């Protein structure tokens, strides 16, 4: 039903219609029918597109010789500040957090730190100020004043990226020092600061002419000093000298989200440098301390440390004999050590009292030997396990009794629990992959005569040679190496009791067939890295989730990837300075930068039977422009603008949208 409103929004009364006679009534009905035909007319009118406007401030913006610590900024409409703590940056940085509030059409700022003499202060609101109704942002607004007789107006801009994966780092502080000594980052607060947005971009405003060093800091304690190892940081030795030049940029005016209205040449002041790149990293936490002991299941317990040590802890049993009591497994970094109990009597003992002698870090960061006593309690107490076993037995016995009464075959003894290895054998095997077996518990030495591999040639099966090896740094996992021939069928057969764990459980027989894929199913990729010859490189082919699919180490600047499945890939390369095959972080105290990482900026389409050859110079594009957008996890989340909402309404109504036009 149509709402009886005029174009101006006034509601018409029925009494007025009657008093003016039938002619008026007829005209009104025609008008209403015409209005009802406009099915796309928006209810409530168009959204306001105009952002709030500053109409005054006290002290005035860019005022000099300011002594007051409280300021007010006035607007032409009701406004609000979105998350001032994170989005508003005050420079020079304030140790006491400033009080920034919005009320109606005013923002009040109170600086609690004492003002410094002859200093330019900037309060950078970025896009935090919006109108109260439609969230129209007052874009990139900065209020500034000086306690001296002039305002510093230079700016420094750039990007902060994660050193390991070039991911934009959002919300990290970036600061300048005019003291160029190497230790200043640990002893004094930053001089001027900015904060990165969702693209990792930052701008430091209100900078005076001079020479500076630049740092980034994920400040955990709010003192603007790098004093905690847990704080992410970035540094370099470049000396920055801010400058400016007149320049012209192109501004694109959009008719709507799809069509360009016009392109304008706009003069502006270009501040330099605006492309500083800082690679942020976290130092390795080398402080070693004991975290906890955990015994989730009765047959094993695990000790957790904050950092590994070349020497494993020494255990002495206080209520049991610890000699030869364990099978010990440690993680690759030796920060997690698992002890499997050999003896069933120990397994049934709910509490193990242990004297633990190990290396821990003292208050000076130096390893020393310490001795601690701890009780390791089982989360599966003996009584609870006994009840569970009885319940399982009663269930089995009832079933067998029912079978016996029916005259059907039944078991006289409850079968023993079997060892259940996890077999990772693909039905379609890549020629460069191997089947793997993972055991749920430590096993006795393997008898490989009980493992059989057969290969099919023509129509006959022949025994094939293989080698079974333990996988390094992955406990209880074995890999089966064979001469895998493309487009060939194999059969893997494992006898009953081929695997036996330290508790006497044995495995069931296992048989599976698999086929090695044909070479025609794959692509081959040859990649040449210009400018990196002579360096050890770890080239990684990654998928759309930035997960490593294939990895090649090279020293001649050329990486070859074979047996690449058809798909879309991306390429990351690590400059492996210490030749250990992995990416290594940096260390500020040792003046060591993290190992360099580059991304090939384009996606790589691989198809079956394709041989792809690519060449790339990592220095040909800035680091902040390298990582493909599809891989970036930290998206710069921007709200849908009022303009786009109005444009969308106009399209639904079949109207041409022009910014600011009213209907």
XYZ file of C-alpha atoms in Angstrom:
663
model
C 0.000 0.000 0.000
C 1.374 3.464 -0.937
C 2.325 5.920 1.808
C 0.333 9.112 1.192
C 3.240 11.579 1.305
C 4.044 14.474 -0.984
C 7.445 14.980 -2.595
C 8.482 17.046 0.434
C 7.480 14.303 2.802
C 4.322 15.909 4.273
C 1.407 13.558 4.995
C -1.938 14.642 3.457
C -5.088 14.477 5.612
C -8.322 12.891 4.337
C -10.314 15.958 5.451
C -8.362 18.160 3.052
C -9.105 15.766 0.220
C -12.868 15.791 0.908
C -13.069 19.585 1.267
C -11.424 20.218 -2.090
C -13.875 18.117 -3.983
C -13.721 15.304 -6.482
C -11.295 17.010 -8.873
C -8.640 17.221 -6.212
C -9.340 13.615 -5.262
C -8.888 12.456 -8.860
C -5.591 14.317 -9.261
C -4.338 12.974 -5.974
C -5.180 9.403 -6.916
C -3.326 9.800 -10.214
C -0.329 11.185 -8.338
C -0.371 8.267 -5.916
C -0.590 5.729 -8.726
C 2.396 7.395 -10.381
C 4.347 7.282 -7.110
C 3.457 3.621 -6.540
C 4.880 2.765 -9.961
C 8.341 3.859 -8.784
C 9.097 0.548 -7.123
C 12.771 1.382 -6.552
C 12.145 4.568 -4.552
C 14.275 4.193 -1.390
C 12.461 4.322 1.926
C 13.812 7.178 4.041
C 15.755 8.999 1.312
C 19.404 9.036 0.333
C 22.322 8.584 2.705
C 24.306 11.664 3.644
C 27.703 11.500 1.898
C 29.287 14.584 3.439
C 31.995 13.934 6.070
C 32.132 16.126 9.162
C 34.004 19.424 8.827
C 36.284 21.159 11.316
C 34.965 24.656 12.066
C 37.418 25.664 14.755
C 39.891 24.652 17.443
C 41.335 25.998 20.663
C 44.269 26.465 20.338
C 43.959 26.899 16.575
C 45.349 24.145 14.333
C 49.043 24.837 13.651
C 49.208 27.376 16.471
C 52.631 28.296 17.850
C 53.899 29.168 21.341
C 51.242 26.932 22.888
C 51.461 26.331 26.640
C 48.096 24.696 27.370
C 47.892 20.910 27.696
C 44.170 20.754 26.938
C 42.793 21.308 23.419
C 39.362 21.325 21.826
C 38.373 20.719 18.199
C 34.903 21.768 16.971
C 32.863 20.270 14.117
C 29.783 21.204 12.123
C 27.855 18.081 13.193
C 27.790 15.331 15.785
C 30.869 13.134 15.551
C 32.483 10.103 17.173
C 35.983 8.625 17.454
C 36.472 4.976 16.583
C 38.870 3.270 19.025
C 41.045 6.263 19.893
C 43.568 4.120 21.795
C 44.561 2.212 18.652
C 43.769 4.664 15.865
C 44.960 8.018 17.235
C 48.721 8.571 17.390
C 50.235 11.415 19.413
C 53.747 12.541 18.600
C 56.101 13.003 20.404
C 54.950 9.787 22.136
C 53.295 10.208 25.514
C 54.222 7.988 28.449
C 50.964 8.928 30.227
C 48.146 7.975 27.863
C 46.395 11.172 26.674
C 42.690 11.582 27.368
C 40.900 11.936 24.009
C 37.109 12.145 24.108
C 34.274 13.090 21.792
C 31.061 14.709 22.999
C 28.457 16.016 20.586
C 30.232 18.261 18.078
C 33.505 18.530 20.008
C 36.670 16.529 20.643
C 38.744 17.280 23.725
C 42.388 16.289 24.061
C 44.327 16.456 27.312
C 48.046 15.665 27.303
C 49.114 14.398 30.718
C 52.872 14.516 30.065
C 54.625 17.856 30.477
C 55.020 19.734 27.194
C 58.520 19.888 25.711
C 59.975 23.229 24.699
C 60.268 24.201 21.022
C 58.522 21.022 19.892
C 55.885 20.351 17.264
C 53.039 18.143 18.532
C 50.828 16.197 16.145
C 47.641 14.303 16.976
C 47.055 12.061 13.961
C 43.438 10.849 13.864
C 43.807 9.142 10.480
C 40.237 7.949 9.630
C 39.114 7.595 13.261
C 36.739 10.596 13.189
C 33.349 9.946 11.557
C 29.944 11.566 11.636
C 27.535 10.111 14.129
C 24.917 8.776 11.688
C 26.493 7.466 8.484
C 30.127 6.883 9.583
C 31.472 9.234 6.910
C 35.181 9.503 7.829
C 37.074 12.763 8.050
C 39.983 11.232 6.164
C 43.591 11.570 7.322
C 42.975 14.411 9.748
C 45.909 15.624 11.829
C 45.776 18.395 14.426
C 49.111 20.021 15.223
C 50.587 22.813 17.320
C 54.014 23.914 18.506
C 55.397 25.007 21.864
C 57.979 27.029 19.911
C 57.744 29.758 17.287
C 57.323 27.486 14.226
C 55.670 24.252 13.063
C 57.693 21.317 11.697
C 55.865 19.899 8.676
C 58.086 17.222 7.113
C 56.894 13.604 6.892
C 58.472 10.139 6.608
C 56.477 7.244 5.186
C 56.877 3.590 4.259
C 55.889 0.046 5.129
C 56.489 -2.563 7.841
C 56.439 -6.185 6.647
C 56.887 -9.478 8.454
C 60.451 -10.529 7.696
C 59.576 -14.213 7.288
C 56.645 -13.898 4.879
C 56.401 -10.198 3.839
C 52.983 -10.034 5.468
C 51.911 -6.423 6.221
C 52.228 -5.783 9.958
C 49.201 -3.903 11.251
C 49.239 -1.618 14.299
C 52.988 -1.605 14.987
C 54.672 1.631 16.090
C 57.288 3.201 13.833
C 59.570 5.821 15.357
C 62.427 8.180 14.574
C 65.548 9.029 16.591
C 67.801 12.002 15.923
C 70.419 10.321 18.120
C 72.164 7.987 15.657
C 73.969 5.744 18.170
C 73.293 2.004 17.871
C 72.096 1.569 21.473
C 69.538 4.393 21.565
C 66.635 2.018 20.830
C 67.209 0.354 24.219
C 67.719 3.468 26.306
C 65.433 6.329 25.190
C 61.828 6.658 23.947
C 61.202 7.296 20.267
C 61.323 10.953 19.238
C 58.378 10.926 16.797
C 56.038 8.046 15.995
C 53.441 6.730 13.553
C 51.417 3.536 13.421
C 50.865 1.126 10.539
C 47.483 0.481 8.953
C 46.135 -2.783 7.520
C 48.509 -2.511 4.551
C 51.517 -2.112 6.839
C 51.766 1.539 5.718
C 52.848 4.299 8.095
C 53.377 8.063 8.025
C 55.334 9.947 10.696
C 54.278 13.611 10.680
C 55.598 16.838 12.150
C 59.241 15.982 11.497
C 61.932 18.676 11.692
C 64.786 18.865 9.157
C 67.738 16.723 10.204
C 69.181 13.202 10.167
C 67.334 10.262 11.712
C 67.413 6.507 12.276
C 64.117 4.614 12.051
C 62.780 1.645 14.050
C 59.545 -0.325 14.426
C 58.329 -1.726 17.746
C 55.380 -3.785 18.958
C 55.455 -1.934 22.258
C 54.217 -4.271 25.012
C 54.666 -1.971 28.017
C 53.992 1.464 26.501
C 57.400 3.023 27.147
C 58.434 3.376 23.467
C 61.725 1.582 24.209
C 62.808 -1.888 23.090
C 63.315 -3.590 26.441
C 61.535 -6.955 26.152
C 62.587 -9.906 24.024
C 58.941 -10.679 23.309
C 58.474 -7.359 21.486
C 58.474 -7.573 17.686
C 60.903 -5.068 16.203
C 62.593 -3.843 13.046
C 65.712 -1.761 12.535
C 68.277 -0.773 9.940
C 71.342 1.445 9.738
C 70.081 3.787 7.038
C 70.229 7.479 7.907
C 67.064 9.303 6.830
C 67.055 12.977 5.861
C 63.440 14.110 5.310
C 62.732 16.457 2.414
C 59.924 17.562 0.107
C 59.263 18.613 -3.462
C 56.272 19.952 -5.414
C 54.605 17.194 -7.394
C 51.437 16.295 -9.315
C 49.244 13.259 -8.790
C 46.266 11.901 -10.664
C 42.981 11.820 -8.750
C 40.278 9.601 -10.198
C 36.686 10.682 -9.623
C 34.252 7.792 -9.905
C 30.703 8.177 -11.134
C 29.929 4.949 -9.306
C 31.853 1.834 -8.274
C 32.204 0.744 -11.918
C 32.540 3.932 -13.996
C 35.135 6.698 -13.970
C 33.748 10.225 -14.062
C 37.011 12.121 -14.623
C 40.732 12.127 -13.930
C 42.233 15.298 -12.511
C 45.849 16.487 -12.240
C 46.261 17.690 -8.643
C 49.378 19.506 -7.386
C 50.567 18.465 -3.929
C 53.578 18.518 -1.615
C 55.487 15.261 -1.957
C 57.298 14.366 1.270
C 60.344 12.098 1.054
C 61.253 9.412 1.804
C 57.843 7.747 1.410
C 59.014 4.194 0.647
C 61.021 3.106 3.700
C 60.702 -0.670 4.192
C 61.253 -2.230 7.614
C 61.313 -6.038 8.053
C 59.839 -6.882 11.440
C 60.829 -9.976 13.411
C 60.818 -11.494 16.870
C 64.051 -12.690 18.418
C 64.412 -16.314 19.440
C 63.477 -16.702 23.092
C 66.659 -18.348 24.398
C 65.754 -18.043 28.080
C 65.237 -21.627 29.252
C 62.883 -22.425 32.076
C 60.672 -25.332 33.018
C 57.042 -24.904 31.980
C 55.159 -27.979 33.147
C 54.967 -31.753 33.395
C 51.960 -33.495 31.876
C 50.752 -37.114 32.054
C 47.640 -37.299 29.878
C 47.810 -41.077 29.601
C 49.095 -43.561 32.143
C 51.913 -44.991 30.011
C 53.827 -41.737 29.383
C 54.530 -38.228 30.661
C 56.012 -35.150 28.999
C 58.244 -32.316 30.228
C 57.849 -28.920 28.548
C 60.542 -26.203 28.448
C 60.567 -22.685 27.007
C 63.719 -23.468 24.999
C 65.798 -26.493 24.144
C 69.159 -27.599 25.491
C 71.856 -29.879 24.149
C 71.710 -31.907 27.374
C 68.449 -33.635 28.276
C 67.277 -33.494 31.915
C 68.502 -36.161 34.328
C 65.687 -37.910 36.212
C 65.937 -39.739 39.534
C 62.910 -41.606 40.843
C 61.998 -40.855 44.463
C 59.247 -43.477 44.757
C 60.385 -45.781 41.935
C 63.548 -47.003 40.237
C 64.226 -44.774 37.214
C 67.166 -46.700 35.705
C 66.089 -48.181 32.337
C 62.496 -47.248 33.161
C 61.867 -45.118 30.069
C 61.964 -44.901 26.318
C 62.820 -41.232 25.773
C 61.674 -39.112 22.809
C 62.568 -35.446 22.311
C 61.335 -32.836 19.857
C 63.645 -31.419 17.205
C 64.392 -28.359 19.355
C 64.675 -30.500 22.525
C 62.180 -28.303 24.340
C 59.629 -31.113 24.683
C 60.719 -34.488 26.091
C 58.394 -37.497 26.377
C 59.095 -40.466 28.671
C 57.352 -43.756 27.850
C 57.129 -46.054 30.875
C 58.351 -49.567 30.116
C 57.063 -51.360 33.233
C 53.329 -52.021 33.771
C 53.832 -51.517 37.525
C 54.929 -47.950 36.869
C 52.037 -47.442 34.468
C 49.654 -48.449 37.246
C 51.311 -46.086 39.700
C 49.205 -42.926 39.746
C 51.887 -40.593 41.141
C 55.542 -40.541 40.132
C 57.804 -38.453 42.374
C 60.828 -37.235 40.428
C 64.002 -35.348 41.204
C 64.757 -33.340 38.074
C 68.261 -32.012 37.342
C 68.294 -29.693 34.327
C 69.696 -26.499 32.819
C 67.680 -23.297 33.337
C 68.428 -19.615 32.779
C 69.153 -17.364 35.765
C 68.221 -13.669 36.097
C 71.302 -12.682 34.080
C 70.314 -14.913 31.181
C 73.035 -17.497 31.895
C 72.373 -21.249 31.924
C 73.032 -22.985 35.214
C 72.196 -26.385 36.680
C 69.138 -26.562 38.907
C 67.453 -29.404 40.780
C 63.711 -29.533 41.318
C 61.290 -32.060 42.767
C 57.904 -32.668 41.202
C 54.967 -35.035 41.398
C 53.667 -36.277 38.062
C 50.027 -37.331 38.392
C 48.220 -39.476 35.869
C 45.027 -38.039 34.387
C 43.911 -41.666 33.951
C 44.086 -43.063 37.531
C 44.462 -46.819 37.947
C 41.026 -47.217 39.538
C 39.339 -45.374 36.676
C 41.098 -47.518 34.082
C 40.132 -50.666 35.929
C 36.466 -49.647 35.893
C 36.683 -48.894 32.176
C 38.278 -52.271 31.461
C 35.589 -54.055 33.499
C 32.899 -52.164 31.598
C 34.416 -53.199 28.278
C 34.677 -56.811 29.462
C 31.048 -56.889 30.674
C 29.848 -55.529 27.330
C 31.869 -58.146 25.430
C 30.686 -60.974 27.764
C 26.999 -60.089 27.322
C 27.408 -60.161 23.570
C 29.090 -63.576 23.636
C 26.417 -64.966 25.993
C 23.709 -63.864 23.550
C 25.551 -65.555 20.680
C 25.945 -68.772 22.721
C 22.216 -68.875 23.574
C 21.351 -68.484 19.885
C 23.690 -71.316 19.004
C 25.886 -68.972 16.966
C 29.711 -68.960 17.039
C 31.122 -67.040 20.011
C 34.497 -66.272 21.569
C 35.554 -67.943 24.805
C 38.266 -65.389 25.583
C 38.257 -61.636 25.111
C 40.657 -60.801 22.262
C 43.770 -58.804 23.068
C 43.960 -55.217 21.906
C 46.005 -54.820 18.742
C 48.663 -52.308 17.795
C 47.168 -49.944 15.228
C 49.800 -48.226 13.082
C 48.740 -45.323 10.895
C 49.544 -46.146 7.266
C 49.941 -43.138 4.978
C 49.928 -44.771 1.544
C 48.311 -42.811 -1.294
C 46.414 -44.823 -3.898
C 47.982 -42.547 -6.539
C 51.607 -42.020 -5.498
C 53.800 -39.170 -6.717
C 57.169 -40.464 -7.990
C 59.049 -38.276 -5.489
C 56.979 -39.294 -2.437
C 57.225 -42.340 -0.155
C 54.680 -44.269 1.958
C 54.941 -43.660 5.718
C 53.994 -45.672 8.811
C 53.477 -44.049 12.214
C 53.325 -46.146 15.398
C 51.135 -45.195 18.367
C 53.834 -46.296 20.824
C 57.559 -47.165 20.699
C 58.171 -50.480 18.965
C 60.753 -53.222 19.200
C 63.352 -53.450 16.400
C 61.550 -54.114 13.115
C 61.831 -57.377 11.210
C 61.718 -56.179 7.583
C 61.363 -59.752 6.333
C 57.695 -59.424 7.296
C 57.212 -56.441 4.963
C 56.790 -57.250 1.259
C 56.708 -54.954 -1.762
C 55.649 -56.217 -5.186
C 55.720 -54.521 -8.595
C 53.507 -55.413 -11.556
C 55.221 -55.921 -14.895
C 52.902 -56.778 -17.747
C 50.491 -59.154 -16.001
C 52.883 -60.672 -13.457
C 53.895 -59.563 -9.955
C 57.553 -59.519 -8.905
C 59.202 -58.796 -5.584
C 60.616 -55.254 -5.490
C 63.513 -53.906 -3.464
C 62.884 -51.282 -0.790
C 64.495 -49.651 2.211
C 62.734 -48.752 5.466
C 64.143 -45.788 7.388
C 63.148 -43.871 10.491
C 62.098 -40.291 9.706
C 64.440 -37.824 11.348
C 62.908 -35.693 14.124
C 59.482 -37.375 13.826
C 59.221 -40.023 16.570
C 57.897 -43.494 15.723
C 57.549 -42.726 12.010
C 59.088 -44.837 9.240
C 59.404 -44.191 5.507
C 59.423 -46.812 2.771
C 61.840 -45.963 -0.040
C 61.446 -47.752 -3.354
C 62.370 -47.342 -7.006
C 59.057 -45.820 -7.998
C 58.505 -46.146 -11.722
C 55.920 -43.836 -13.321
C 52.666 -45.394 -14.493
C 53.403 -48.635 -12.582
C 51.329 -50.617 -10.051
C 52.671 -51.798 -6.693
C 51.364 -53.939 -3.852
C 52.430 -53.490 -0.228
C 51.801 -56.466 2.063
C 52.672 -56.537 5.774
C 52.434 -59.763 7.771
C 50.584 -60.125 11.047
C 52.714 -59.119 14.064
C 55.228 -57.320 11.843
C 55.213 -54.493 14.398
C 55.333 -55.084 18.171
C 55.339 -52.268 20.717
C 57.153 -52.251 24.060
C 53.908 -53.346 25.790
C 53.539 -56.501 23.707
C 50.769 -55.340 21.365
C 51.186 -56.557 17.777
C 49.842 -55.268 14.482
C 47.266 -56.853 12.210
C 48.119 -57.884 8.650
C 47.916 -55.062 6.133
C 47.667 -55.027 2.371
C 47.160 -52.200 -0.088
C 47.766 -51.493 -3.724
C 48.852 -48.211 -5.255
C 49.916 -46.846 -8.592
C 52.669 -44.367 -9.350
C 51.367 -41.538 -11.486
C 52.509 -41.025 -15.062
C 55.008 -38.272 -15.886
C 52.350 -36.846 -18.190
C 50.277 -35.925 -15.127
C 52.775 -33.294 -13.999
C 54.340 -29.987 -14.869
C 58.033 -29.083 -14.547
C 59.105 -25.623 -13.392
C 62.576 -24.124 -13.965
C 63.218 -20.861 -12.122
C 66.271 -18.596 -12.481
C 66.973 -15.924 -9.843
C 68.947 -13.043 -11.329
C 71.236 -11.190 -8.949
C 71.354 -14.007 -6.382
C 73.938 -16.268 -8.015
C 76.505 -17.642 -5.590
C 74.124 -17.490 -2.629
C 72.414 -20.442 -1.002
C 68.713 -20.158 -1.733
C 65.745 -22.099 -0.408
C 63.071 -21.835 -3.117
C 59.562 -22.748 -1.994
C 56.582 -23.401 -4.215
C 53.500 -22.457 -2.167
C 49.752 -22.805 -2.709
C 46.973 -20.239 -2.273
C 47.180 -20.659 1.515
C 50.918 -19.879 1.486
C 51.616 -23.488 2.461
C 54.845 -24.987 1.139
C 54.138 -27.668 -1.470
C 57.666 -28.230 -2.774
C 61.051 -26.968 -1.680
C 64.408 -26.862 -3.463
C 67.803 -25.706 -2.178
C 70.188 -24.275 -4.766
C 73.533 -22.479 -4.906
C 73.682 -21.680 -8.625
C 70.695 -19.328 -8.832
C 68.500 -21.910 -10.566
C 65.734 -23.971 -8.942
C 64.072 -26.955 -10.637
C 60.729 -28.285 -9.464
C 59.738 -31.709 -10.794
C 56.419 -33.582 -10.522
C 54.366 -30.423 -9.978
C 50.655 -31.200 -9.941
C 48.444 -28.999 -12.153
C 47.329 -26.026 -10.054
C 47.987 -22.364 -9.302
C 51.158 -21.711 -7.300
C 53.290 -18.890 -5.957
C 57.004 -18.740 -5.234
C 58.901 -17.627 -2.127
C 62.694 -17.640 -1.881
C 64.831 -17.473 1.285
C 68.438 -16.311 1.159
C 69.948 -18.941 3.470
C 72.979 -17.078 4.846
C 74.010 -19.789 7.325
C 73.220 -22.776 5.053
C 70.958 -24.534 7.553
C 68.032 -24.978 5.159
C 65.520 -22.843 7.094
C 64.677 -19.169 7.573
C 66.431 -17.552 10.547
C 65.265 -14.507 12.454
C 67.370 -11.493 13.418
C 68.794 -10.167 16.677
C 69.106 -6.486 17.594
C 71.750 -6.986 20.280
C 73.935 -8.944 17.840
C 73.223 -6.432 15.055
C 71.917 -9.255 12.847
C 69.125 -8.770 10.340
C 66.708 -11.644 9.599
C 67.467 -13.633 6.469
C 66.061 -12.013 3.346
C 62.808 -13.320 1.858
C 61.353 -12.507 -1.566
C 58.092 -13.349 -3.329
C 57.687 -13.730 -7.061
C 54.873 -11.189 -7.578
C 52.854 -13.172 -10.132
C 50.902 -16.388 -9.828
C 52.229 -19.440 -11.659
C 49.777 -21.603 -13.598
C 51.040 -25.170 -13.943
C 49.321 -27.639 -16.274
C 49.921 -31.287 -17.096
C 52.754 -31.931 -19.573
C 53.892 -28.290 -19.370
C 57.554 -27.285 -18.958
C 57.671 -23.737 -17.576
C 60.818 -21.596 -17.550
C 60.801 -18.295 -15.643
C 63.437 -15.720 -14.792
C 63.196 -13.076 -12.097
C 65.280 -10.387 -10.435
C 64.004 -9.944 -6.832
C 65.417 -6.406 -6.712
C 63.250 -5.314 -9.663
C 60.260 -4.579 -7.429
C 60.024 -3.090 -3.923
C 59.435 -5.587 -1.130
C 56.065 -4.110 -0.177
C 54.850 -4.704 -3.753
C 56.042 -8.313 -4.072
C 53.709 -10.567 -2.111
C 50.715 -11.471 -4.314
C 47.474 -10.035 -3.006
C 45.899 -13.502 -2.923
C 48.401 -14.566 -0.237
C 48.074 -11.519 2.015
C 46.248 -12.466 5.210
C 46.104 -9.009 6.828
C 43.534 -7.265 4.666
C 42.938 -3.530 5.067
C 39.297 -3.696 6.101
C 37.533 -0.566 4.871
C 33.882 0.041 5.514
C 31.577 0.340 2.559
C 31.323 4.049 1.896
C 28.087 5.991 1.918
C 28.810 6.875 -1.694
C 28.859 3.209 -2.696
C 25.594 2.597 -0.830
C 23.929 5.471 -2.687
C 25.377 4.256 -5.989
C 23.975 0.801 -5.298
C 20.547 2.265 -4.613
C 20.690 4.270 -7.845
C 21.551 1.169 -9.888
C 18.610 -0.737 -8.388
C 16.329 2.134 -9.374
C 17.741 2.314 -12.900
C 19.075 5.829 -12.248
C 22.403 7.362 -13.131
C 24.299 8.143 -9.952
C 26.345 11.341 -9.653
C 27.950 12.173 -6.337
C 26.034 14.853 -4.469
C 22.997 14.664 -6.771
C 19.609 14.682 -5.076
C 16.450 13.023 -6.333
